[in-house]
Coordinates of C-alpha atoms in Angstrom, one line a residue:
M1 CA 2.0 -4.8 23.2
N2 CA 3.3 -1.8 21.3
N3 CA 2.1 -2.1 17.7
P4 CA 3.6 0.7 15.6
F5 CA 0.7 0.6 13.2
A6 CA -2.2 0.5 15.8
R7 CA -3.1 4.2 15.5
I8 CA -2.5 4.9 11.9
P9 CA -4.8 4.1 9.0
E10 CA -4.7 0.6 7.5
V11 CA -3.3 0.4 4.0
Q12 CA -2.9 -2.2 1.4
E13 CA -0.5 -5.0 2.3
F14 CA 2.1 -6.3 -0.2
S15 CA 4.7 -9.0 -0.1
L16 CA 8.1 -8.6 1.7
K17 CA 10.6 -11.5 1.5
S18 CA 14.2 -12.0 2.5
T19 CA 16.9 -14.6 2.0
D20 CA 18.3 -13.6 5.4
I21 CA 15.3 -13.2 7.8
T22 CA 12.0 -14.9 8.3
N23 CA 8.7 -13.6 9.7
E24 CA 8.2 -14.6 13.4
Q25 CA 11.7 -16.2 13.6
S26 CA 14.9 -15.2 15.4
L27 CA 17.3 -12.9 13.7
P28 CA 20.6 -14.5 12.7
S29 CA 23.6 -13.1 14.7
I30 CA 25.0 -11.2 11.6
H31 CA 21.9 -8.9 12.0
L32 CA 22.6 -8.2 15.7
S33 CA 24.6 -5.2 16.9
G34 CA 28.3 -5.6 17.4
I35 CA 28.3 -1.8 17.8
F36 CA 26.2 -2.2 20.9
G37 CA 28.2 -5.2 22.1
V38 CA 25.9 -8.1 21.3
P39 CA 28.1 -11.2 21.0
G40 CA 28.4 -12.3 17.3
G41 CA 26.6 -9.1 16.1
E42 CA 27.9 -7.6 12.9
D43 CA 25.3 -4.8 12.1
V44 CA 24.7 -6.2 8.7
S45 CA 21.3 -5.2 7.2
P46 CA 19.4 -8.2 5.7
E47 CA 18.6 -8.7 2.1
L48 CA 15.0 -7.5 1.4
S49 CA 12.8 -7.9 -1.7
W50 CA 9.2 -6.9 -2.3
E51 CA 6.5 -7.2 -4.8
G52 CA 2.8 -6.3 -5.3
A53 CA 3.1 -2.7 -4.3
P54 CA -0.1 -0.7 -4.9
E55 CA -0.8 1.1 -8.1
G56 CA 0.4 4.7 -7.9
T57 CA 3.5 4.0 -5.9
K58 CA 6.1 6.6 -6.7
S59 CA 8.8 5.7 -4.1
F60 CA 9.5 3.4 -1.1
A61 CA 10.9 3.9 2.3
V62 CA 12.4 1.1 4.5
T63 CA 12.3 1.2 8.3
V64 CA 13.5 -1.1 11.1
Y65 CA 11.9 -0.5 14.5
D66 CA 12.3 -2.3 17.9
A67 CA 8.8 -2.0 19.4
D68 CA 10.0 -3.5 22.7
A69 CA 13.0 -1.3 23.5
P70 CA 12.7 -0.1 27.1
T71 CA 12.5 3.6 26.2
G72 CA 8.8 4.4 26.1
S73 CA 9.1 5.1 22.4
G74 CA 10.8 2.0 21.0
F75 CA 14.1 2.3 19.1
W76 CA 14.6 3.0 15.4
H77 CA 17.4 0.9 13.9
W78 CA 17.3 2.0 10.3
A79 CA 15.4 4.3 7.9
V80 CA 16.0 4.6 4.1
V81 CA 14.0 7.1 2.1
N82 CA 13.4 8.0 -1.6
I83 CA 13.9 4.5 -3.0
P84 CA 12.7 4.8 -6.6
A85 CA 9.4 3.0 -7.4
N86 CA 11.2 0.7 -9.9
V87 CA 13.5 -0.7 -7.2
T88 CA 12.1 -3.8 -5.4
H89 CA 15.2 -5.1 -3.7
L90 CA 17.9 -4.1 -1.3
P91 CA 21.0 -6.3 -1.1
R92 CA 22.4 -7.7 2.2
N93 CA 24.5 -5.0 3.8
A94 CA 22.8 -2.0 2.0
G95 CA 22.9 -0.2 5.4
T96 CA 26.6 0.5 5.5
P97 CA 27.6 4.0 6.7
D98 CA 28.5 5.1 3.2
G99 CA 25.2 3.8 1.7
A100 CA 27.1 2.5 -1.3
N101 CA 24.7 -0.4 -1.9
L102 CA 21.6 1.9 -1.9
P103 CA 19.9 2.8 -5.2
N104 CA 20.6 6.2 -6.7
G105 CA 18.6 8.9 -5.0
A106 CA 18.0 7.0 -1.8
Y107 CA 19.6 7.9 1.5
Q108 CA 19.7 6.8 5.1
L109 CA 18.4 8.9 8.1
P110 CA 20.1 8.8 11.4
N111 CA 18.7 6.1 13.6
D112 CA 18.1 6.5 17.4
A113 CA 21.9 6.0 17.9
R114 CA 22.2 9.1 15.6
A115 CA 24.1 7.0 13.0
A116 CA 22.9 7.1 9.4
R117 CA 23.3 3.4 8.9
F118 CA 21.8 0.0 9.9
I119 CA 22.3 -0.8 13.6
G120 CA 21.5 -4.5 14.3
A121 CA 19.2 -5.8 17.0
A122 CA 20.4 -5.1 20.6
P123 CA 17.8 -6.0 23.2
P124 CA 19.2 -5.5 26.7
A125 CA 20.5 -8.8 28.2
G126 CA 17.7 -10.5 30.2
H127 CA 15.0 -8.2 28.9
G128 CA 13.3 -10.9 26.9
A129 CA 12.5 -11.2 23.3
H130 CA 12.1 -8.0 21.3
R131 CA 10.1 -7.7 18.0
Y132 CA 11.9 -6.0 15.1
Y133 CA 9.6 -4.6 12.4
F134 CA 11.3 -4.6 9.0
V135 CA 8.9 -2.5 6.9
V136 CA 8.8 -1.4 3.3
H137 CA 6.4 1.6 2.9
A138 CA 4.9 2.3 -0.6
L139 CA 4.5 6.0 -1.0
D140 CA 2.5 8.3 -3.4
V141 CA 5.4 10.8 -3.7
E142 CA 8.9 10.5 -5.3
D143 CA 10.5 12.5 -2.6
I144 CA 9.0 12.3 0.9
G145 CA 10.5 15.7 1.7
V146 CA 12.6 15.0 4.8
S147 CA 16.2 16.2 5.3
A148 CA 19.1 13.7 5.7
E149 CA 19.2 14.8 9.3
A150 CA 15.6 14.0 10.1
T151 CA 14.6 11.4 12.6
P152 CA 12.8 8.2 11.7
A153 CA 9.9 9.4 13.8
F154 CA 9.7 12.6 11.8
L155 CA 9.8 10.4 8.6
G156 CA 6.8 8.5 10.0
F157 CA 4.9 11.7 10.6
N158 CA 5.6 12.8 7.0
M159 CA 4.6 9.4 5.6
F160 CA 1.3 9.5 7.4
G161 CA -0.7 10.9 4.5
H162 CA 1.4 9.4 1.7
T163 CA 1.5 5.7 2.5
L164 CA -0.4 3.6 -0.1
G165 CA 0.8 0.2 1.2
R166 CA 3.0 -1.6 3.7
A167 CA 5.0 -4.9 3.6
V168 CA 6.2 -6.2 6.9
I169 CA 8.5 -8.9 8.4
V170 CA 8.5 -9.1 12.2
A171 CA 11.6 -10.9 13.4
H172 CA 12.8 -11.5 17.0
A173 CA 16.0 -11.2 19.0
E174 CA 16.8 -12.0 22.6
V175 CA 20.1 -11.7 24.5
K176 CA 20.3 -14.0 27.6
E177 CA 22.0 -12.9 30.7

């Protein structure tokens, strides 16, 4: 099984909670992708809140990744960078195209659909359940140094030596044929 953290150093874990999604449970339809034609999908990012980040945290990044997408490299659904260290919450629907609900200084990178916004879960019909990793990364820098046009994979490369901790919720989605 593709584990996005299998080949990178282990870091301190901290707590990630959500009023919208639950670890190891199915995503509600609001968090599925209407843009990609999933019935009931609305492409609304879930509320996320975290606590217990490691000492020395200077910023956060949030990523959402489908480890089971039939691409050979997974599929990045969302990436937000430069979230100030004093912010520990993103409201529901923070991932709108205009980013109006993001904290000052934070911005979204284009996902694998090349849209700088949250794209909901969209496993191909009949492909089985997919795992969606909702991750908050605690970083030791205020600015991770990636441009607003960078890919989430490039973000991951840049976070490699700057990640102090990680908080994860893995939720599931499946579209039946």
